[in-house]
Coordinates of C-alpha atoms in Angstrom, one line a residue:
Chain V
X290 CA -33.7 38.8 156.6
X291 CA -34.2 42.5 157.6
X292 CA -35.5 44.1 160.8
X293 CA -37.8 47.1 160.9
X294 CA -39.5 49.0 163.7
X295 CA -43.2 49.1 162.7
X296 CA -44.5 52.6 162.4
X297 CA -48.2 51.7 161.8
X298 CA -48.9 52.8 165.4
X299 CA -46.9 54.1 168.5
X300 CA -46.2 50.6 169.9
X301 CA -43.3 50.1 167.5
X302 CA -43.2 46.3 167.1
X303 CA -39.8 44.9 166.0
X304 CA -40.6 43.2 162.7
X305 CA -38.5 40.6 161.1
X306 CA -39.1 40.4 157.4
X307 CA -37.8 37.7 155.1
X308 CA -37.9 37.5 151.3
X309 CA -38.7 33.9 150.3
X310 CA -38.2 34.2 146.5
X311 CA -40.9 34.9 143.9
X312 CA -42.4 37.9 145.7
X313 CA -43.2 35.8 148.8
X314 CA -42.5 37.7 152.0
X315 CA -42.8 36.5 155.6
X316 CA -43.4 39.0 158.4
X317 CA -43.0 38.1 162.1
X318 CA -43.0 40.1 165.3
X319 CA -46.1 42.1 164.4
X320 CA -49.0 42.3 166.9
X321 CA -51.6 43.2 164.3
X322 CA -52.3 42.9 160.5
X323 CA -51.2 46.5 159.9
X324 CA -47.7 45.4 160.8
X325 CA -47.7 42.7 158.2
X326 CA -48.7 45.1 155.5
X327 CA -46.1 47.7 156.6
X328 CA -43.3 45.1 156.8
X329 CA -44.1 43.7 153.3
X330 CA -44.3 47.1 151.6
X331 CA -41.1 48.3 153.3
X332 CA -39.3 45.2 152.1
X333 CA -40.5 45.1 148.5
X334 CA -41.1 48.7 147.5
X335 CA -40.3 51.3 150.2
X336 CA -42.0 54.7 149.3
X337 CA -42.3 58.0 151.0
X338 CA -44.3 61.2 150.7
X339 CA -41.8 63.9 149.8
X340 CA -42.3 67.5 150.8
X341 CA -40.0 70.5 149.9
X342 CA -40.1 74.2 149.0
X343 CA -39.7 75.7 145.5
X344 CA -38.5 79.3 144.7
X345 CA -41.1 81.9 143.6
X346 CA -40.8 85.2 141.8
X347 CA -42.1 87.1 144.9
X348 CA -40.0 89.0 147.5
X349 CA -42.7 88.8 150.2
X350 CA -43.1 85.0 149.8
X351 CA -39.8 83.8 148.3
X352 CA -40.7 80.0 148.6
X353 CA -43.8 77.9 148.2
X354 CA -44.3 74.5 149.8
X355 CA -44.9 71.4 147.6
X356 CA -45.6 67.7 148.1
X357 CA -45.9 64.5 146.2
X358 CA -49.6 63.5 145.9
X359 CA -48.7 59.9 146.5
X360 CA -45.8 58.2 148.2
X361 CA -42.8 58.2 145.8
X362 CA -40.3 55.2 145.5
X363 CA -37.4 56.0 147.8
X364 CA -34.9 55.6 145.0
X365 CA -36.3 58.7 143.2
X366 CA -36.3 61.0 146.2
X367 CA -32.9 62.6 145.8
X368 CA -33.4 63.2 142.1
X369 CA -36.7 64.9 142.8
X370 CA -35.2 67.2 145.4
X371 CA -32.5 68.2 142.9
X372 CA -35.0 68.8 140.1
X373 CA -37.1 71.0 142.4
X374 CA -34.2 73.4 143.1
X375 CA -34.2 74.3 139.3
X376 CA -37.9 75.3 139.2
X377 CA -39.5 78.8 139.7
X378 CA -43.2 79.2 140.6
X379 CA -44.8 82.5 139.4
X380 CA -47.3 84.0 141.9
X381 CA -50.2 84.1 142.4
X382 CA -50.4 80.3 142.7
X383 CA -53.0 78.1 144.1
X384 CA -52.8 75.2 146.5
X385 CA -53.5 71.9 144.7
X386 CA -52.1 73.1 141.3
X387 CA -49.9 70.4 139.7
X388 CA -46.2 71.5 139.4
X389 CA -44.8 68.3 137.9
X390 CA -47.0 65.7 136.3
X391 CA -46.1 62.0 136.4
X392 CA -42.5 62.4 137.8
X393 CA -40.1 60.3 135.8
X394 CA -42.9 57.9 134.9
X395 CA -43.6 57.0 138.5
X396 CA -47.3 58.0 138.3
X397 CA -46.6 60.5 141.1
X398 CA -47.5 64.2 140.7
X399 CA -45.9 67.1 142.6
X400 CA -48.4 69.7 143.7
X401 CA -48.4 73.1 145.6
X402 CA -49.6 72.9 149.2
X403 CA -50.2 76.6 149.8
X404 CA -52.0 79.4 148.1
X405 CA -49.7 82.5 147.7
X406 CA -50.2 85.3 148.3
X407 CA -52.4 84.1 151.2
X408 CA -56.2 84.6 150.9
X409 CA -57.6 87.4 153.0
X410 CA -54.4 89.4 152.8
X411 CA -54.9 92.5 150.7
X412 CA -51.3 93.4 150.0
X413 CA -48.3 91.4 148.7
Chain N
X133 CA -57.4 104.6 167.7
X134 CA -60.0 102.1 166.5
X135 CA -62.6 101.1 169.1
X136 CA -64.9 98.0 168.5
X137 CA -67.1 95.8 170.6
X138 CA -67.5 92.0 170.1
X139 CA -69.0 89.2 172.1
X140 CA -65.6 87.4 171.9
X141 CA -62.0 88.2 170.9
X142 CA -59.6 85.4 170.0
X143 CA -55.9 86.1 170.4
X144 CA -54.0 84.0 167.8
X145 CA -54.9 82.9 164.3
X146 CA -53.3 79.5 164.3
X147 CA -55.2 76.2 164.2
X148 CA -56.6 76.7 167.7
X149 CA -57.6 80.3 167.3
X150 CA -59.3 79.6 164.0
X151 CA -61.2 76.6 165.3
X152 CA -62.3 78.4 168.4
X153 CA -63.5 81.5 166.5
X154 CA -65.5 79.4 164.0
X155 CA -67.3 77.6 166.9
X156 CA -68.1 80.9 168.6
X157 CA -69.4 82.3 165.3
X158 CA -71.5 79.2 164.6
X159 CA -73.1 79.7 168.0
X160 CA -74.4 83.1 166.6
X161 CA -72.0 85.4 168.5
X162 CA -69.8 88.2 167.1
X163 CA -66.1 87.4 167.1
X164 CA -62.8 88.8 166.0
X165 CA -59.4 87.2 165.6
X166 CA -56.1 89.1 166.2
X167 CA -52.8 87.7 165.0
X168 CA -49.4 89.3 164.8
X169 CA -48.4 87.6 161.6
X170 CA -49.5 88.9 158.1
X171 CA -51.5 85.7 157.5
X172 CA -53.4 83.0 159.3
X173 CA -52.2 79.5 160.1
X174 CA -49.5 80.2 162.8
X175 CA -46.7 77.7 163.0
X176 CA -48.5 75.3 160.6
X177 CA -47.3 77.4 157.6
X178 CA -43.7 76.5 158.2
X179 CA -44.5 72.8 158.9
X180 CA -44.4 71.8 155.2
X181 CA -44.2 68.0 156.1
X182 CA -47.1 65.7 156.0
X183 CA -48.8 63.9 158.9
X184 CA -51.5 66.4 159.9
X185 CA -55.2 66.0 159.7
X186 CA -55.6 62.2 160.1
X187 CA -58.1 62.6 162.9
X188 CA -59.6 65.9 161.9
X189 CA -60.1 65.3 158.2
X190 CA -59.3 61.6 157.7
X191 CA -56.5 62.6 155.3
X192 CA -52.7 62.9 155.5
X193 CA -52.1 66.6 155.0
X194 CA -49.1 69.0 155.2
X195 CA -49.3 71.9 157.7
X196 CA -50.3 74.6 155.1
X197 CA -52.9 72.3 153.6
X198 CA -54.4 71.7 157.1
X199 CA -54.4 75.4 157.9
X200 CA -55.9 76.5 154.6
X201 CA -59.0 74.3 155.2
X202 CA -59.6 76.4 158.3
X203 CA -58.6 79.7 156.6
X204 CA -61.2 79.5 153.9
X205 CA -63.9 78.8 156.4
X206 CA -62.8 81.7 158.6
X207 CA -62.8 84.1 155.7
X208 CA -66.4 83.1 154.8
X209 CA -67.8 83.1 158.3
X210 CA -68.3 86.8 159.0
X211 CA -65.4 86.9 161.5
X212 CA -63.5 90.2 161.8
X213 CA -59.8 89.8 161.3
X214 CA -56.9 91.9 162.4
X215 CA -53.6 90.6 160.9
X216 CA -50.1 92.1 161.4
X217 CA -51.5 93.2 164.8
X218 CA -49.9 92.5 168.2
X219 CA -51.9 92.3 171.4
X220 CA -50.3 94.4 174.1
X221 CA -52.7 93.9 177.0
X222 CA -55.8 92.3 178.3
X223 CA -57.5 94.4 181.0
X224 CA -61.0 95.1 182.4
X225 CA -63.1 93.1 184.7
X226 CA -65.3 90.0 184.5
X227 CA -68.3 91.9 183.0
X228 CA -66.2 93.5 180.2
X229 CA -62.7 92.7 179.0
X230 CA -60.6 95.1 176.9
X231 CA -58.0 93.7 174.4
X232 CA -55.5 96.5 173.5
X233 CA -53.6 95.8 170.3
X234 CA -51.4 97.6 167.9
X235 CA -51.0 97.0 164.2
X236 CA -50.0 98.4 160.8
X237 CA -53.5 98.9 159.4
X238 CA -55.3 100.6 162.2
X239 CA -52.7 101.8 164.7
X240 CA -53.9 101.2 168.3
X241 CA -57.0 99.0 168.6
X242 CA -59.3 98.9 171.6
X243 CA -61.5 95.8 171.4
X244 CA -64.1 95.4 174.1
X245 CA -65.6 92.0 174.7
X246 CA -67.3 89.7 177.2
X247 CA -65.1 86.8 176.4
X248 CA -61.4 86.4 175.5
X249 CA -60.0 83.2 174.0
X250 CA -56.2 82.8 174.6
X251 CA -54.8 80.9 171.6
X252 CA -51.2 82.1 171.3
X253 CA -49.6 78.7 171.0
X254 CA -46.2 78.0 172.5
X255 CA -42.5 78.8 172.3
X256 CA -39.4 76.6 172.0
X257 CA -37.1 75.9 174.9
X258 CA -33.8 77.5 174.0
X259 CA -30.2 77.1 175.1
X260 CA -30.8 79.2 178.3
X261 CA -33.5 76.7 179.3
X262 CA -31.3 73.7 179.1
X263 CA -28.0 75.2 180.3
X264 CA -25.2 73.9 178.0
X265 CA -21.7 74.9 178.9
X266 CA -19.2 76.4 176.4
X267 CA -18.8 79.5 174.3
X268 CA -21.6 81.7 172.8
X269 CA -20.9 81.5 169.0
X270 CA -23.3 82.0 166.1
X271 CA -24.9 78.8 164.7
X272 CA -27.0 77.7 167.6
X273 CA -30.7 77.6 166.6
X274 CA -33.9 76.2 167.9
X275 CA -35.3 73.6 165.5
X276 CA -38.4 75.6 164.8
X277 CA -36.3 78.7 163.9
X278 CA -34.3 76.6 161.5
X279 CA -37.6 75.3 160.1
X280 CA -38.8 78.9 159.5
X281 CA -35.5 79.9 157.9
X282 CA -35.5 76.9 155.5
X283 CA -39.2 76.6 154.7
X284 CA -40.4 80.2 154.6
X285 CA -37.4 82.4 154.0
X286 CA -35.2 80.0 152.1
X287 CA -31.9 80.1 154.1
X288 CA -29.8 77.0 155.0
X289 CA -28.8 77.4 158.6
X290 CA -25.6 75.4 158.2
X291 CA -23.8 72.4 156.6
X292 CA -22.6 70.2 159.4
X293 CA -25.3 69.9 162.0
X294 CA -25.7 68.3 165.4
X295 CA -29.3 68.1 166.8
X296 CA -29.8 68.2 170.5
X297 CA -33.0 66.5 171.7
X298 CA -35.1 64.0 169.8
X299 CA -38.4 65.9 169.7
X300 CA -40.4 65.7 166.5
X301 CA -39.3 69.1 165.1
X302 CA -35.7 68.2 165.5
X303 CA -36.2 64.8 163.7
X304 CA -38.1 66.5 160.9
X305 CA -35.4 69.1 160.5
X306 CA -32.7 66.4 160.5
X307 CA -34.4 64.9 157.4
X308 CA -35.0 68.3 155.8
X309 CA -31.4 69.3 156.2
X310 CA -30.1 66.0 154.8
X311 CA -32.4 66.2 151.8
X312 CA -31.0 69.6 150.8
X313 CA -27.4 68.4 151.1
X314 CA -26.4 69.3 154.7
X315 CA -24.8 66.6 156.8
X316 CA -26.5 65.7 160.1
X317 CA -23.9 64.1 162.3
X318 CA -26.0 63.1 165.2
X319 CA -29.1 63.5 167.2
X320 CA -28.3 63.5 170.9
X321 CA -31.0 62.6 173.4
X322 CA -30.6 62.7 177.2
X323 CA -33.3 60.2 177.9
X324 CA -32.9 56.4 177.3
X325 CA -35.7 56.5 174.8
X326 CA -36.5 59.0 171.9
X327 CA -39.1 61.7 172.6
X328 CA -40.4 61.9 169.0
X329 CA -42.9 59.6 167.3
X330 CA -41.7 56.2 166.1
X331 CA -42.7 57.2 162.6
X332 CA -40.2 60.1 162.7
X333 CA -37.4 58.1 164.1
X334 CA -37.8 55.6 161.3
X335 CA -38.4 58.0 158.3
X336 CA -36.2 60.9 159.4
X337 CA -33.2 59.2 161.0
X338 CA -33.0 55.5 159.9
X339 CA -33.8 56.3 156.3
X340 CA -30.7 58.5 156.2
X341 CA -28.5 56.5 158.6
X342 CA -28.3 59.5 161.0
X343 CA -27.0 58.2 164.4
X344 CA -29.2 58.6 167.4
X345 CA -27.3 58.7 170.7
X346 CA -29.7 57.9 173.6
X347 CA -28.7 58.6 177.2
X348 CA -26.1 61.1 175.9
X349 CA -25.8 64.8 176.4
X350 CA -24.0 67.6 174.6
X351 CA -21.7 68.7 177.5
X352 CA -20.1 71.7 175.7
X353 CA -20.5 73.9 172.6
X354 CA -17.2 75.2 171.2
X355 CA -16.2 77.9 168.6
X356 CA -15.4 81.6 168.7
X357 CA -17.4 83.4 166.1
X358 CA -19.2 80.4 164.7
X359 CA -19.8 77.0 166.3
X360 CA -16.9 74.7 165.5
X361 CA -18.0 71.6 167.4
X362 CA -19.7 70.0 170.3
X363 CA -18.5 67.6 173.0
X364 CA -20.9 64.6 173.5
X365 CA -20.9 62.7 176.8
X366 CA -22.7 59.4 177.7
X367 CA -24.7 59.1 180.8
X368 CA -23.9 56.2 183.1
X369 CA -26.6 55.6 185.7
X370 CA -27.9 59.1 185.1
X371 CA -24.5 60.9 185.5
X372 CA -22.2 62.1 182.7
X373 CA -19.1 60.0 182.3
X374 CA -16.6 62.6 181.0
X375 CA -13.9 59.9 180.5
X376 CA -16.0 58.7 177.6
X377 CA -16.7 62.1 176.0
X378 CA -16.1 62.5 172.3
X379 CA -16.0 65.5 169.9
X380 CA -18.1 66.1 166.8
X381 CA -16.9 68.9 164.4
X382 CA -19.9 70.9 163.2
X383 CA -20.9 74.4 162.2
X384 CA -24.5 74.3 163.5
X385 CA -26.4 73.1 166.6
X386 CA -30.2 72.7 166.5
X387 CA -32.1 72.5 169.8
X388 CA -35.3 70.4 169.9
X389 CA -35.7 70.2 173.6
X390 CA -39.4 70.9 174.2
X391 CA -42.0 73.6 174.0
X392 CA -43.4 76.0 176.6
X393 CA -46.9 77.5 176.4
X394 CA -46.6 81.2 175.5
X395 CA -48.4 82.9 178.5
X396 CA -46.8 86.3 178.8
X397 CA -50.1 88.0 178.1
X398 CA -52.0 85.7 180.3
X399 CA -49.6 86.3 183.2
X400 CA -49.8 90.0 182.7
X401 CA -53.6 89.8 182.8
X402 CA -53.4 87.9 186.1
X403 CA -54.7 84.5 184.8
X404 CA -53.6 81.8 187.2
X405 CA -51.3 79.1 185.6
X406 CA -50.9 75.4 186.2
X407 CA -47.4 74.3 187.1
X408 CA -47.9 70.9 185.5
X409 CA -48.6 72.2 182.0
X410 CA -47.3 75.8 182.0
X411 CA -50.8 76.9 180.7
X412 CA -53.8 78.4 182.5
X413 CA -55.7 76.4 185.0
X414 CA -59.0 75.8 183.4
X415 CA -62.4 74.4 184.3
X416 CA -64.6 72.0 182.4
X417 CA -65.6 74.8 180.0
X418 CA -61.9 75.6 179.3
X419 CA -62.4 78.8 181.2
X420 CA -59.5 80.1 183.3
X421 CA -59.9 81.2 186.9
X422 CA -60.3 84.7 185.5
X423 CA -64.0 84.7 184.5
X424 CA -64.6 85.2 180.8
X425 CA -61.0 84.4 179.8
X426 CA -60.7 81.0 178.0
X427 CA -57.7 79.1 176.6
X428 CA -57.2 76.3 174.0
X429 CA -54.5 74.8 171.9
X430 CA -50.8 74.9 172.7
X431 CA -51.1 78.0 175.0
X432 CA -53.1 75.7 177.3
X433 CA -50.8 72.7 177.1
X434 CA -48.5 71.4 174.4
X435 CA -50.3 68.9 172.1
X436 CA -48.5 66.4 169.9
X437 CA -51.2 66.6 167.2
X438 CA -52.7 69.7 165.7
X439 CA -55.9 67.6 165.2
X440 CA -56.4 67.5 169.0
X441 CA -55.5 71.2 169.4
X442 CA -58.2 72.0 166.9
X443 CA -60.7 69.7 168.5
X444 CA -60.0 71.2 171.9
X445 CA -60.4 74.7 170.5
X446 CA -63.8 73.8 168.9
X447 CA -65.0 72.6 172.3
X448 CA -63.6 75.9 173.8
X449 CA -65.5 78.0 171.3
X450 CA -68.7 76.1 172.0
X451 CA -68.2 76.7 175.7
X452 CA -67.6 80.4 175.1
X453 CA -71.0 80.4 173.3
X454 CA -72.7 78.8 176.4
X455 CA -71.0 81.4 178.6
X456 CA -72.2 84.2 176.5
X457 CA -75.7 82.8 176.6
X458 CA -75.6 82.3 180.4
X459 CA -75.8 78.5 180.4
X460 CA -73.9 76.8 183.2
X461 CA -73.4 73.3 184.6
X462 CA -72.1 72.0 187.9
X463 CA -68.5 70.9 188.0
X464 CA -66.0 69.2 190.3
X465 CA -62.2 69.2 190.5
X466 CA -60.0 66.8 188.6
X467 CA -56.4 66.0 189.5
X468 CA -53.4 64.1 188.3
X469 CA -52.6 60.9 190.4
X470 CA -49.9 58.2 190.3
X471 CA -47.7 58.2 187.2
X472 CA -49.6 61.1 185.6
X473 CA -47.6 64.2 184.8
X474 CA -50.6 66.4 183.8
X475 CA -54.3 66.3 183.1
X476 CA -56.3 69.0 181.3
X477 CA -58.9 70.3 182.2
X478 CA -58.7 70.8 186.0
X479 CA -62.5 70.3 186.5
X480 CA -65.1 67.9 185.1
X481 CA -68.8 68.4 184.4
X482 CA -70.6 65.1 185.1
X483 CA -73.8 66.2 183.2
X484 CA -71.8 66.8 179.9
X485 CA -69.4 65.2 177.7
X486 CA -65.8 65.7 178.9
X487 CA -62.5 65.2 177.0
X488 CA -59.4 64.6 179.1
X489 CA -55.9 65.1 177.8
X490 CA -53.5 63.1 179.9
X491 CA -49.7 62.9 179.9
X492 CA -48.0 60.0 181.5
X493 CA -44.8 60.1 183.6
X494 CA -43.8 56.6 182.6
X495 CA -43.1 54.4 179.6
X496 CA -45.1 51.1 179.8
X497 CA -46.7 48.4 177.7
X498 CA -50.2 47.1 178.8
X499 CA -50.9 49.9 181.2
X500 CA -54.2 50.7 182.9
X501 CA -55.6 54.2 183.0
X502 CA -57.9 54.5 186.1
X503 CA -60.4 57.2 187.1
X504 CA -61.4 57.4 190.7
X505 CA -63.8 59.5 192.6
X506 CA -63.7 59.4 196.4
X507 CA -61.5 56.3 196.3
X508 CA -63.7 54.2 194.1
X509 CA -62.9 53.5 190.4
X510 CA -65.5 54.8 188.0
X511 CA -63.8 53.8 184.8
X512 CA -60.7 52.2 183.6
X513 CA -59.1 51.7 180.2
X514 CA -56.4 49.3 179.0
X515 CA -53.6 51.0 177.0
X516 CA -51.3 48.8 174.8
X517 CA -48.5 51.3 175.1
X518 CA -47.9 54.6 176.9
X519 CA -45.0 57.1 177.0
X520 CA -44.6 60.7 178.0
X521 CA -44.4 61.9 174.4
X522 CA -47.8 60.4 173.4
X523 CA -50.7 62.3 174.8
X524 CA -53.6 60.1 176.0
X525 CA -57.1 61.3 175.2
X526 CA -60.1 60.1 177.0
X527 CA -63.7 60.9 176.3
X528 CA -66.2 60.7 179.2
X529 CA -70.0 60.7 178.8
X530 CA -72.5 61.6 181.5
X531 CA -73.3 57.8 181.7
X532 CA -69.7 57.2 182.9
X533 CA -70.4 59.1 186.2
X534 CA -72.1 57.7 189.2
X535 CA -74.7 59.9 191.0
X536 CA -72.7 62.6 192.6
X537 CA -73.9 64.5 195.6
X538 CA -73.6 68.3 195.8
X539 CA -71.8 69.6 198.8
X540 CA -69.0 67.1 198.5
X541 CA -65.8 67.9 196.7
X542 CA -66.2 64.8 194.4
X543 CA -62.5 65.1 193.5
X544 CA -61.7 62.8 190.5
X545 CA -58.2 61.4 190.3
X546 CA -56.6 60.2 187.1
X547 CA -53.9 57.5 187.7
X548 CA -51.9 55.1 185.6
X549 CA -50.8 51.6 186.8

């Protein structure tokens, strides 16, 4: 039995989640159906969208922000952060470009979230 | 010196400034944006985390992604842009304003216009604003400065960190620091409840087992050249109990203790401010008491969501268009009543749609938001949960108002019970 504060909305219901074997999960304490979904997912397969920055070859813009395109299993987050420190992005680079495809077989891609150098700026 | 004339000049190229300028331009008026940074987007560019755009775009975006959607529209809209350019002064009279700026590309600029939109955003409260005893070592940062150092410039502010205040930026930075290998020892909050969103408490603190001390204060910062620790003291019935103080050794202190609208320029231009919000007092058209000077976004009042700042700015830009075209509507005053810390705007226009942004003084489940004119309730809304850190947004249509007679003050009061 585990307790979570629901984050589906600002009310913050205290959820009690119980694993009842064979993938069956009971959620109590939720005021709405969103809480049941959150409690179940958080118990069985907690995932998070990961954001970070990666080094570039530019002096004017030394780092470029990145994100996972989908929530990543929590167990992989620390590895991903470590792997990102070893990469270098060459500018110019475009928002939406995929930096890492299918990270460690998770089906999750890492992509750039900013266009650098910025559009509309003539100089580096 | 470069001299130009526009219908409107927008000061600030963040989310609010861009949204306002786009709305002015779509109304067929000429407009320029001035920003002191070398690129658009304002503070969004250092907010690399997600959680933006859920209302505006129906998507979960990061700060730069949210900003770039506006940037590409601004660049294609026929708006004149002055980047790397700092506004020094707003002068003139109500018939014609003069925005004087200074920048790398053009030197001194003199921009004459009929309308000015203030969209300068806000600043962080710093150590001086919250008065913490102790020495004055290096290593004390505001959370937003630490965010800029880490996300734009690539510096790690420190390795053992205590965060003062549980505002959202502090929580986000606690996670960011932990992920890159720093140790966050504690988040210390003076109030009995966290001031950040529940989502951030869960995903930024609980995920990493970072302790949150509610009803505690940092009573002292120690260290000679660099911070070497803080003293943490619990509050008992609102007063610090120094017999229960404890020490945390750290090399860095981050402050996440609130934001203040950045109104140095407005004040210098003589724009009257509202003590409840720190921003200009505005009417139902988001125009200040200085005719032709409008305000939107965080310079007007601190929002918790950029989505609402952009929405407000769009409404502001539309109102600028009506002002430039000479369209007006009657309006009456609006004021904060019981349990309401602030309401924006300070007037309502019963013949138009109005959007009110309300901040509560209290934390409550199953509260009622009540609007009264002349002592009779014209509208009420049930709210499942309210707290000061979650802004309440209320849309009012002309049908919500009773017949109001001219000549009366028709003061509307917003209260929570």
